[in-house]
Short mmCIF file of C-alpha atoms in Angstrom, two decimals:
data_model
loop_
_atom_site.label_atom_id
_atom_site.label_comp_id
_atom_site.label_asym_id
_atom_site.label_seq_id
_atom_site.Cartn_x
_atom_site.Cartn_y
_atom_site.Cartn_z
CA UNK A 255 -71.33 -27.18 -50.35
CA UNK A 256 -73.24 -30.50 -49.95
CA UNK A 257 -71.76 -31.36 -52.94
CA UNK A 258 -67.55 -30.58 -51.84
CA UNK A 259 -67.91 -32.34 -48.53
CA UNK A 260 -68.91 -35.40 -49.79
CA UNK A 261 -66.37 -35.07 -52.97
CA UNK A 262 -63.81 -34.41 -49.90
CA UNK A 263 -64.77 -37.16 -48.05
CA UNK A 264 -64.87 -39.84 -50.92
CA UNK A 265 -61.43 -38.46 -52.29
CA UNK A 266 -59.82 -39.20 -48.83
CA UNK A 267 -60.81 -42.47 -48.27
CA UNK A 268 -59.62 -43.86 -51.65
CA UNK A 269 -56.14 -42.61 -50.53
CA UNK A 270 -54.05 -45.57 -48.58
CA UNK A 271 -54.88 -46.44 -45.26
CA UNK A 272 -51.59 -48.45 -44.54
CA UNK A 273 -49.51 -45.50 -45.33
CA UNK A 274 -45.71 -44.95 -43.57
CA UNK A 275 -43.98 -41.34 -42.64
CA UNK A 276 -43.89 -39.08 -45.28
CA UNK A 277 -40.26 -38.26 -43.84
CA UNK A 278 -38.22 -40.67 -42.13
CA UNK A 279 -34.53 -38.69 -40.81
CA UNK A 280 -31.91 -40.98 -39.04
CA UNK A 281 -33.68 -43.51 -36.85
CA UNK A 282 -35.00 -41.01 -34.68
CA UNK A 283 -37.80 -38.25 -36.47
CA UNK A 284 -40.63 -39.52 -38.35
CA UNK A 285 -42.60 -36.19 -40.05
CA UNK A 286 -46.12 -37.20 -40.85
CA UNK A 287 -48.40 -35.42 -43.06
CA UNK A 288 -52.11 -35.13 -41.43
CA UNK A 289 -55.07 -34.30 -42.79
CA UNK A 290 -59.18 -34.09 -42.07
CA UNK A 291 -62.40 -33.04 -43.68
CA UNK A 292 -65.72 -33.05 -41.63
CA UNK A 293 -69.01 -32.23 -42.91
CA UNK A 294 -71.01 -30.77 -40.48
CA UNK A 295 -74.69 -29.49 -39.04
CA UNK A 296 -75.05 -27.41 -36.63
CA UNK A 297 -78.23 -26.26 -35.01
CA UNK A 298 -77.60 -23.50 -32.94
CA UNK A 299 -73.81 -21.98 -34.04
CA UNK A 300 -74.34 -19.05 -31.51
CA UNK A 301 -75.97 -21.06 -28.38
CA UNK A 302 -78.55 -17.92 -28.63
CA UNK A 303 -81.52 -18.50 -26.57
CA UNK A 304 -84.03 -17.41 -29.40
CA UNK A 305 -83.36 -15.97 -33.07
CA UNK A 306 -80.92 -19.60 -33.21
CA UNK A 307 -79.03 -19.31 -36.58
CA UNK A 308 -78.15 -23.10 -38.05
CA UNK A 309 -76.36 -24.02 -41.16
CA UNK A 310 -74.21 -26.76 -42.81
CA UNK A 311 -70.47 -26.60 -43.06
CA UNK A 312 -67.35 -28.10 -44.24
CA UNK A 313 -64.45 -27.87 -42.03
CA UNK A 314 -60.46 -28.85 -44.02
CA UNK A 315 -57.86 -28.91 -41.40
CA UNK A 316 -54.18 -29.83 -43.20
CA UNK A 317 -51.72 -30.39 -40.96
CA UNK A 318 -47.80 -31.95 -40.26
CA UNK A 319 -46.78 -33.93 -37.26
CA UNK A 320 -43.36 -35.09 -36.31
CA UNK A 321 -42.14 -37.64 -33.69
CA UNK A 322 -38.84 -37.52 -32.37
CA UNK A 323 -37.19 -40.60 -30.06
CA UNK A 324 -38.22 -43.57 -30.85
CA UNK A 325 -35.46 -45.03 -29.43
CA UNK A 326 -33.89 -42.22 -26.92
CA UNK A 327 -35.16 -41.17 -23.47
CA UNK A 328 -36.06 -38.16 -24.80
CA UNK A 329 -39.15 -38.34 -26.65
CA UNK A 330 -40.81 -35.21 -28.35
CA UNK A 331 -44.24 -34.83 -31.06
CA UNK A 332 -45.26 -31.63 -32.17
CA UNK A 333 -48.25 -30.67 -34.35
CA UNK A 334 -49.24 -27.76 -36.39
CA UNK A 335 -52.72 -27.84 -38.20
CA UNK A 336 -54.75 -24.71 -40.19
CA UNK A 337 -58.43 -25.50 -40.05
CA UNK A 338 -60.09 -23.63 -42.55
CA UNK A 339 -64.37 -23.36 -41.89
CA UNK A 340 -66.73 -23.09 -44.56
CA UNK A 341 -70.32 -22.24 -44.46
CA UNK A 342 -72.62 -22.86 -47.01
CA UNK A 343 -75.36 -19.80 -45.81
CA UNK A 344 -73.54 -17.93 -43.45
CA UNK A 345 -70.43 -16.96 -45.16
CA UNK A 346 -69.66 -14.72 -41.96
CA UNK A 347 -68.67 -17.31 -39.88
CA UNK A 348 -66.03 -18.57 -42.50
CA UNK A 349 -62.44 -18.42 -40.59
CA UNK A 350 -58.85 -20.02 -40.81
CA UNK A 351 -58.01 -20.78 -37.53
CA UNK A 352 -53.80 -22.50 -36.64
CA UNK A 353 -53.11 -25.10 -33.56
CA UNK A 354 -50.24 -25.76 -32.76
CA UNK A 355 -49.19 -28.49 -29.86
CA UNK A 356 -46.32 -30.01 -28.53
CA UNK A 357 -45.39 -32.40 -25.92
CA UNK A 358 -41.98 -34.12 -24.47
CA UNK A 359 -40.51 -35.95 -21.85
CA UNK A 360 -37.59 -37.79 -20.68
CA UNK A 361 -36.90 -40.96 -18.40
CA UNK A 362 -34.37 -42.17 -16.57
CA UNK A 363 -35.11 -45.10 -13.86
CA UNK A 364 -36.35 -42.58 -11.02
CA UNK A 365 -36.87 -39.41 -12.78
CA UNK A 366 -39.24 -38.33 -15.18
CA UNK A 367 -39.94 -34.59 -16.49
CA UNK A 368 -42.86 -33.92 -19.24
CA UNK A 369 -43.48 -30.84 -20.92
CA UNK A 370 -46.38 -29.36 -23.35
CA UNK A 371 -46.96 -26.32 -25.09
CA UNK A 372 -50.17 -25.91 -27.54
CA UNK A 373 -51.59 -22.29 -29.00
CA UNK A 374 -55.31 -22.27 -29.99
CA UNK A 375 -57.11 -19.80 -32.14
CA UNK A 376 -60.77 -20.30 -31.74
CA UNK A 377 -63.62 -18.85 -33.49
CA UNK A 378 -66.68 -20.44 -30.91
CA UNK A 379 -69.18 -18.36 -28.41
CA UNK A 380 -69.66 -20.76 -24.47
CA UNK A 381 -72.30 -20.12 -21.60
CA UNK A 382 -70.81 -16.77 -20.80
CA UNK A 383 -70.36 -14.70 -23.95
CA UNK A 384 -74.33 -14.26 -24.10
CA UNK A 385 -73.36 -11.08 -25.66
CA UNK A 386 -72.47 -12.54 -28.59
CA UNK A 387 -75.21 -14.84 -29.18
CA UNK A 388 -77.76 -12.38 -28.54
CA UNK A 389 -76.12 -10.63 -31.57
CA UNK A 390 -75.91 -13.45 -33.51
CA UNK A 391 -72.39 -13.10 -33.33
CA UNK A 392 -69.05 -15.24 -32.82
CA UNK A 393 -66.43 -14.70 -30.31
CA UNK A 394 -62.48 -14.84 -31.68
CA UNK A 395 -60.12 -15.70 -29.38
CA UNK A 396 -56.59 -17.08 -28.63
CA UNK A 397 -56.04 -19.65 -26.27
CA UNK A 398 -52.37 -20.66 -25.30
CA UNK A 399 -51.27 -23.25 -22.72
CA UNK A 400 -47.50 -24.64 -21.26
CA UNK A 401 -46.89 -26.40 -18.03
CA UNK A 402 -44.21 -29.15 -17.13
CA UNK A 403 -44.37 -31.92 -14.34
CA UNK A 404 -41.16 -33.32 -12.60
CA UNK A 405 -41.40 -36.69 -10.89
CA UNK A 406 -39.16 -38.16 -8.78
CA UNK A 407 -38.86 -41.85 -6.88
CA UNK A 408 -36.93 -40.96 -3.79
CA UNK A 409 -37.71 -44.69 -3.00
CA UNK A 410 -39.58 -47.91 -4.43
CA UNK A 411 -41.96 -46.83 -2.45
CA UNK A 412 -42.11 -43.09 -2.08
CA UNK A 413 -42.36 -40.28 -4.80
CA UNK A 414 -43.12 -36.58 -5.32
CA UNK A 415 -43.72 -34.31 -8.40
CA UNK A 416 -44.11 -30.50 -8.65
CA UNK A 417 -44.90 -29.22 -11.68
CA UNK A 418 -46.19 -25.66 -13.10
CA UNK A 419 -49.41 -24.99 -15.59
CA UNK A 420 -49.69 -21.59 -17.14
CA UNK A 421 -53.02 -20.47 -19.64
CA UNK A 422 -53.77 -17.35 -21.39
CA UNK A 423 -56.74 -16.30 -23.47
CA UNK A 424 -56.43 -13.39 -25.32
CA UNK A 425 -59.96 -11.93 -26.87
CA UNK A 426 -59.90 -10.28 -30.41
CA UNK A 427 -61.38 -7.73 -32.59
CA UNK A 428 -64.27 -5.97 -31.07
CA UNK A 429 -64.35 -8.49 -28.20
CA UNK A 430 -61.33 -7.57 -26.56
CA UNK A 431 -63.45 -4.00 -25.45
CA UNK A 432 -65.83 -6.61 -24.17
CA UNK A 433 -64.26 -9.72 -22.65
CA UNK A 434 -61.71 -9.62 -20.11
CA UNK A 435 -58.39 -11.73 -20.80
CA UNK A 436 -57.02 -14.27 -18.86
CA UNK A 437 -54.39 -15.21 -17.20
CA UNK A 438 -53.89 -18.81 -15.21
CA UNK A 439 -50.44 -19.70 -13.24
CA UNK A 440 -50.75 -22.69 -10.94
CA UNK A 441 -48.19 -25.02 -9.09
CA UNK A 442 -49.29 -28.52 -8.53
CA UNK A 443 -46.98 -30.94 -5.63
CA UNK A 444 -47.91 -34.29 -4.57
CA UNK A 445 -45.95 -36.99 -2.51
CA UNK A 446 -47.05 -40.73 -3.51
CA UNK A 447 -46.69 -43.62 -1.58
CA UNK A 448 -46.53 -46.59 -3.41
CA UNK A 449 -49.62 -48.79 -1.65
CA UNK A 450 -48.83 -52.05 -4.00
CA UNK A 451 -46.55 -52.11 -8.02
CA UNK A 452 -50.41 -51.24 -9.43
CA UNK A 453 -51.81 -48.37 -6.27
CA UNK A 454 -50.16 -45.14 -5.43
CA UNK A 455 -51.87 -42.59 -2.76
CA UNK A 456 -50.82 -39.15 -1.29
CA UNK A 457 -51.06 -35.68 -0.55
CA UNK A 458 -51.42 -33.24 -2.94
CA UNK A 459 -51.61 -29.32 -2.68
CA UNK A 460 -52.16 -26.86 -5.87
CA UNK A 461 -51.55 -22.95 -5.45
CA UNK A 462 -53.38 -21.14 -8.62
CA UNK A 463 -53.22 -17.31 -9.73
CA UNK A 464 -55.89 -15.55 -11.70
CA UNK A 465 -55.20 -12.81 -13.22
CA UNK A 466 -57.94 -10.19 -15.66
CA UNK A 467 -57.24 -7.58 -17.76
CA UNK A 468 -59.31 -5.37 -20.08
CA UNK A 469 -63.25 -6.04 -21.03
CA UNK A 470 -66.47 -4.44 -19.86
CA UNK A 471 -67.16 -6.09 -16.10
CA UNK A 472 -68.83 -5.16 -12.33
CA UNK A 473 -66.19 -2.88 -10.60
CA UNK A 474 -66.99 -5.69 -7.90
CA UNK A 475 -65.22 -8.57 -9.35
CA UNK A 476 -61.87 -7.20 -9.03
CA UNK A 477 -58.76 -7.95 -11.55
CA UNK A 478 -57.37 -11.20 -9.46
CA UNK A 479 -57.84 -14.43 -7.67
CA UNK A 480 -55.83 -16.64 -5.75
CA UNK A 481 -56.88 -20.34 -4.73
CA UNK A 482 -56.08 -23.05 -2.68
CA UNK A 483 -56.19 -26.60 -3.01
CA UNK A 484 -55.53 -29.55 -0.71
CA UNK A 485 -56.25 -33.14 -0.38
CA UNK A 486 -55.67 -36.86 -1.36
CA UNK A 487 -55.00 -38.08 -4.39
CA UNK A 488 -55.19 -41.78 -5.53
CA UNK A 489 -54.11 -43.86 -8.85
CA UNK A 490 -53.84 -46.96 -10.35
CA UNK A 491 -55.42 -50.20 -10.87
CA UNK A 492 -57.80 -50.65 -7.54
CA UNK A 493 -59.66 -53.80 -8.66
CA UNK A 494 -58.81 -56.11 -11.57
CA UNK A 495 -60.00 -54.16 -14.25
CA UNK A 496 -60.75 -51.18 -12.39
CA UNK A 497 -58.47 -48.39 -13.31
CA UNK A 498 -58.77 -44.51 -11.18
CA UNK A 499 -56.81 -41.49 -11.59
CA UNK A 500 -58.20 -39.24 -8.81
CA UNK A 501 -57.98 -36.42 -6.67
CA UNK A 502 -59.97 -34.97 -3.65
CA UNK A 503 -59.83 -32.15 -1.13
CA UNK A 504 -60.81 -28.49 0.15
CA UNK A 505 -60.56 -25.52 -2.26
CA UNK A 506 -60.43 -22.12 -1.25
CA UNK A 507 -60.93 -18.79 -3.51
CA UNK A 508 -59.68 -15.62 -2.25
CA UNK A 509 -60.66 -12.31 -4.80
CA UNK A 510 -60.03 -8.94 -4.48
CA UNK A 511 -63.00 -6.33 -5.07
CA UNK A 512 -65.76 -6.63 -3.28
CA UNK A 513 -66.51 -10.32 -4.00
CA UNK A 514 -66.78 -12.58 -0.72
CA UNK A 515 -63.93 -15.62 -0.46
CA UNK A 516 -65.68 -18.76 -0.54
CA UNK A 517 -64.70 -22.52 0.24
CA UNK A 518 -66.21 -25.62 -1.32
CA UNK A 519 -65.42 -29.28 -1.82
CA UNK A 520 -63.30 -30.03 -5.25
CA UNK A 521 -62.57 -32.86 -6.91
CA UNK A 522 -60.75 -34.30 -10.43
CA UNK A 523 -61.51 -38.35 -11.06
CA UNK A 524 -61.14 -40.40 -14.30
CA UNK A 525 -62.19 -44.29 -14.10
CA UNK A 526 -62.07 -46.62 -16.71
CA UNK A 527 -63.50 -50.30 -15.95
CA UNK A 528 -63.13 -53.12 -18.82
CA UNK A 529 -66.81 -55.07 -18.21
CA UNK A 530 -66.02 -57.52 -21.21
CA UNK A 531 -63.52 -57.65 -24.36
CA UNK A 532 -65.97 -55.90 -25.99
CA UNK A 533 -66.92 -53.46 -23.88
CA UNK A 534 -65.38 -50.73 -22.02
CA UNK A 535 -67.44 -48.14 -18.83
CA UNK A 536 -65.54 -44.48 -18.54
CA UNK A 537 -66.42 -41.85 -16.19
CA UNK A 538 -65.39 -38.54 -15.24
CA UNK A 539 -66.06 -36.09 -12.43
CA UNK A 540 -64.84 -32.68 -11.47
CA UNK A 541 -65.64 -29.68 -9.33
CA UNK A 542 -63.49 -26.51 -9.00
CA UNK A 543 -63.80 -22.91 -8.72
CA UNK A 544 -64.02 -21.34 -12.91
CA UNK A 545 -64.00 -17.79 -14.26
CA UNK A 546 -66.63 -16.25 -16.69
CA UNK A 547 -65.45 -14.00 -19.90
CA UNK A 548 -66.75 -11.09 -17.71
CA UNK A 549 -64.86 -12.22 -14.73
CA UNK A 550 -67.47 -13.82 -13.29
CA UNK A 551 -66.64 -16.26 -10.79
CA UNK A 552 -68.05 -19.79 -10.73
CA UNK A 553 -68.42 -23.09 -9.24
CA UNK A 554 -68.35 -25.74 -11.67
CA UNK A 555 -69.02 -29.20 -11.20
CA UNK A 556 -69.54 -31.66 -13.57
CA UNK A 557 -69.82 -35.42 -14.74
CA UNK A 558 -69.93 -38.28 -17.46
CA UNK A 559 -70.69 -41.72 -17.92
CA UNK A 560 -69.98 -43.58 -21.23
CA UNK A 561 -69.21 -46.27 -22.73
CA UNK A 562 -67.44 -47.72 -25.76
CA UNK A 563 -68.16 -50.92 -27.97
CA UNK A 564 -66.02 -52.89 -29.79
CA UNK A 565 -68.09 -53.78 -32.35
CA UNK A 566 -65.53 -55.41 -34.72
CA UNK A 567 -62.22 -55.18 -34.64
CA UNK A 568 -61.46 -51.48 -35.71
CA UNK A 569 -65.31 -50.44 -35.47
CA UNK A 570 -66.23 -48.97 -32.02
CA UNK A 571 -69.62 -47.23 -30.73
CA UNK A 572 -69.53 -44.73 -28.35
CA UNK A 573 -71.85 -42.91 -26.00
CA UNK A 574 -72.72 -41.19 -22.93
CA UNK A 575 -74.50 -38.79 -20.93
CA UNK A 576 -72.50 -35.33 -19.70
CA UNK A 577 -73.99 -32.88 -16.83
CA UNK A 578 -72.55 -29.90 -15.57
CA UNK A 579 -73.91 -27.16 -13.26
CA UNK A 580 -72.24 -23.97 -12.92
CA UNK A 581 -73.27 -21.71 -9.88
CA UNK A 582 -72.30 -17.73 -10.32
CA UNK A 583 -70.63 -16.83 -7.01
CA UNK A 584 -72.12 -13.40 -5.80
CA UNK A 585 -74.84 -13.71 -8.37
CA UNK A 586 -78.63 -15.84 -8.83
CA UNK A 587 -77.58 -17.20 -12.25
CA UNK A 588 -77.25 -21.34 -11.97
CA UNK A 589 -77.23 -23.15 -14.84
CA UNK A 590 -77.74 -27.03 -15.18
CA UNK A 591 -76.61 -28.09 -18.72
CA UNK A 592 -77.10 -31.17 -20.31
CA UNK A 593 -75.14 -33.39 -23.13
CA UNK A 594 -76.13 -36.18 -25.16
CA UNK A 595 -73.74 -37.80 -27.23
CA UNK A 596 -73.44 -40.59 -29.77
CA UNK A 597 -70.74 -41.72 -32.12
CA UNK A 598 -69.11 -44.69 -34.16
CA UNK A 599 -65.62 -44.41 -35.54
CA UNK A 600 -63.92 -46.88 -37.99
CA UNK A 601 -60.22 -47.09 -37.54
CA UNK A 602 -58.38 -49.93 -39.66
CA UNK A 603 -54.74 -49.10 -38.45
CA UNK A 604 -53.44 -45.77 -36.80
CA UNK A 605 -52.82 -43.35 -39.80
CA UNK A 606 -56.66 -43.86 -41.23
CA UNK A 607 -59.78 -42.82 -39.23
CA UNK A 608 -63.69 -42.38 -40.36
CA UNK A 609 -66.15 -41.19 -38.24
CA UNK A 610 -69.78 -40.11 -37.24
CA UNK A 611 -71.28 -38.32 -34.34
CA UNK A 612 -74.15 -36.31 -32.69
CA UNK A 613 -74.36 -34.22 -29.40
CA UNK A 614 -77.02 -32.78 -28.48
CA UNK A 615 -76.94 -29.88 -25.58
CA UNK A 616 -79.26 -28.39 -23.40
CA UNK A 617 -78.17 -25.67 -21.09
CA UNK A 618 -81.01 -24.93 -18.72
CA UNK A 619 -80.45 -21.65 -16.44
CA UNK A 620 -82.56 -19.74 -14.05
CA UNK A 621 -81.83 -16.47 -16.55
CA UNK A 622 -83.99 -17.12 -19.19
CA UNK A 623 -81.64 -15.22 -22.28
CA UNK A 624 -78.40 -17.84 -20.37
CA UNK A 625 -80.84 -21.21 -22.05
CA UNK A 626 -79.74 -22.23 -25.10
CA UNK A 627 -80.27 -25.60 -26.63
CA UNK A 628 -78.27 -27.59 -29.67
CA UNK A 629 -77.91 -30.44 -32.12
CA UNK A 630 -74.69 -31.15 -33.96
CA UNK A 631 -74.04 -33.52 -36.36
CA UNK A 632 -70.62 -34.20 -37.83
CA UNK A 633 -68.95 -36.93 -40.10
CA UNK A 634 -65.49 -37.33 -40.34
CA UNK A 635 -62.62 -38.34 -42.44
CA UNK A 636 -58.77 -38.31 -40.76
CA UNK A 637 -55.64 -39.32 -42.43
CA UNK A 638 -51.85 -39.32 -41.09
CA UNK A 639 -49.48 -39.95 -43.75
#
């Protein structure tokens, strides 16, 4: 297995990295051809607290990718990819898993409407299917997502948008008798003022429906949720060099069953600050009510720090330090978890990409079968032809 990543690897890069479409139609649609191999170690594939199972693995995801608009208002890109795992112990874990995404939007001088659509199939355990891991065991699952955003300039200095977000994971196999699906409608609106051409501030409220169906849970937890969201939001360029896209307010969860509504501060902020040339500071923040694969509701709040390094010219280092606690509403469990990463990617022009990473993760939690710990390494080769 050693042996076909690296063959993989090698094979790819000797291809051309200055390639054009692989279909050009009209002046309009360019269909690319995209494909990856990554050779990979993994530590801890279940996140099981003891009995950890770790192996090598090769992962081959062939792909197409078309654009559409490069000279209209309406611009469009959709993907399709089949990555197809390979294990070099642990044959068991070998899947073919298809992604599909796709995004669009349109422009005129006040208006602007975008629009995405991606279906997931995953093959991956997280912090709450502890079933799984405890059986040495992976969890298959679909994950879809759509949602659209309208904005509108009623003014030069005063906009709204409204929008409408909609997820769905669907468990499979044995773990749909186990792990409750998902449901996820929400409806975002927020009225901007335009503070200066590079600051825009606001209001912004977000109404969000949970729905569950199906799985092994407490009769407590109920089948639905409904919460609230209110605050401020802010964007743009606030210092020279200092860019924020950022939101802040009161949420509000409301179940049904037996489990007590609760209130808590929530927030969503991105900032990006150029120190030199060379050298660019990112970091991200969020808190917000979450939902368990056993309908478990949660607090989550997280944050990361980074930074990347323009080493040469197409040769950038990357790395930062990710926390995130999530507090079990109605339960003791709190977990603190912990991620390490570290990368360097070497990208001589946008259809050609080679890179090299490690994360290490460390979820600490007051249940002592929820602690897990894990070290991945991965080295990548990505080509778009």
């Amino acid at each position: 297995m050693k042996k076909t990543i690296i063959a993989s690897i090698v094979t790819a890069a000797a291809l051309s990295a200055s390639a054009a479409p692989l279909v050009t139609i009209g002046d309009q649609l360019d269909v690319f051809f995209k494909g990856s191999v990554f050779g990979r170690w993994d530590s801890n594939i279940t996140y099981a607290s003891a009995d950890k199972i770790n192996d090598y693995s090769a992962v081959f995801r062939v792909g197409m990718e078309a654009d559409y608009g490069r000279n209209s208002k309406f611009k469009a890109n959709v993907k399709f990819y089949e990555d197809l795992i390979r294990y070099a112990e642990e044959k068991r874990f070998n899947a073919n898993l298809s992604n599909v995404a796709f995004k669009a939007s349109y422009e005129e001088s006040a208006l602007r409407v975008d629009a995405n659509f991606s279906f997931n199939q995953r093959y991956q355990n997280s912090s709450t299917t502890y079933e799984a891991a405890r059986a040495g065991q992976l969890v298959r699952y679909d994950d879809y997502a759509a949602g659209f955003l309208v904005s509108y300039d009623f003014t030069d200095k005063l906009g709204a948008e409204i929008g409408g977000q909609w997820r769905y994971m669907e468990y499979q196999g044995k773990w749909s008798d186990i792990y409750s699906d998902l449901n996820i409608y929400s409806v975002p609106v927020s009225v901007l003022y335009r503070i200066t051409e590079k600051i825009s501030a606001g209001l912004s409220y977000q109404y969000r429906y949970n729905t569950f169906s199906g799985g092994q849970y407490l009769p407590g937890y109920g089948d639905k949720r409904n919460d609230h969201f209110g605050g401020v939001t802010v964007r743009g360029e606030l210092l020279p060099k200092l860019t924020v896209t950022a939101y802040a307010g009161v949420g509000y969860r409301d179940p049904n069953g037996n489990m007590s509504s609760d209130t808590t501060f929530s927030f969503n902020a991105t900032i990006g600050y150029a120190l030199t040339e060379k050298i660019g500071l990112f970091a991200t923040g969020y808190r917000d009510f979450g939902n368990g694969a056993s309908r478990q509701s949660i607090i989550l709040s997280s944050g990361e720090f980074g930074v990347n390094y323009s080493v040469y010219t197409n040769v950038t280092l990357t790395g930062s330090f990710a926390f995130m606690n999530s507090k079990y509403q109605d339960s003791i469990r709190d977990d603190d978890e912990y991620i390490v990463r570290a990368g360097i990617s070497y990208t001589p022009n946008k259809f050609f990409i080679i890179g090299a990473n490690y994360r290490y993760i460390n979820n600490a939690s007051n249940i002592a079968t929820s602690c897990y710990m894990q070290h991945l390494v991965d080295i990548s080769v990505s080509l778009k032809y």
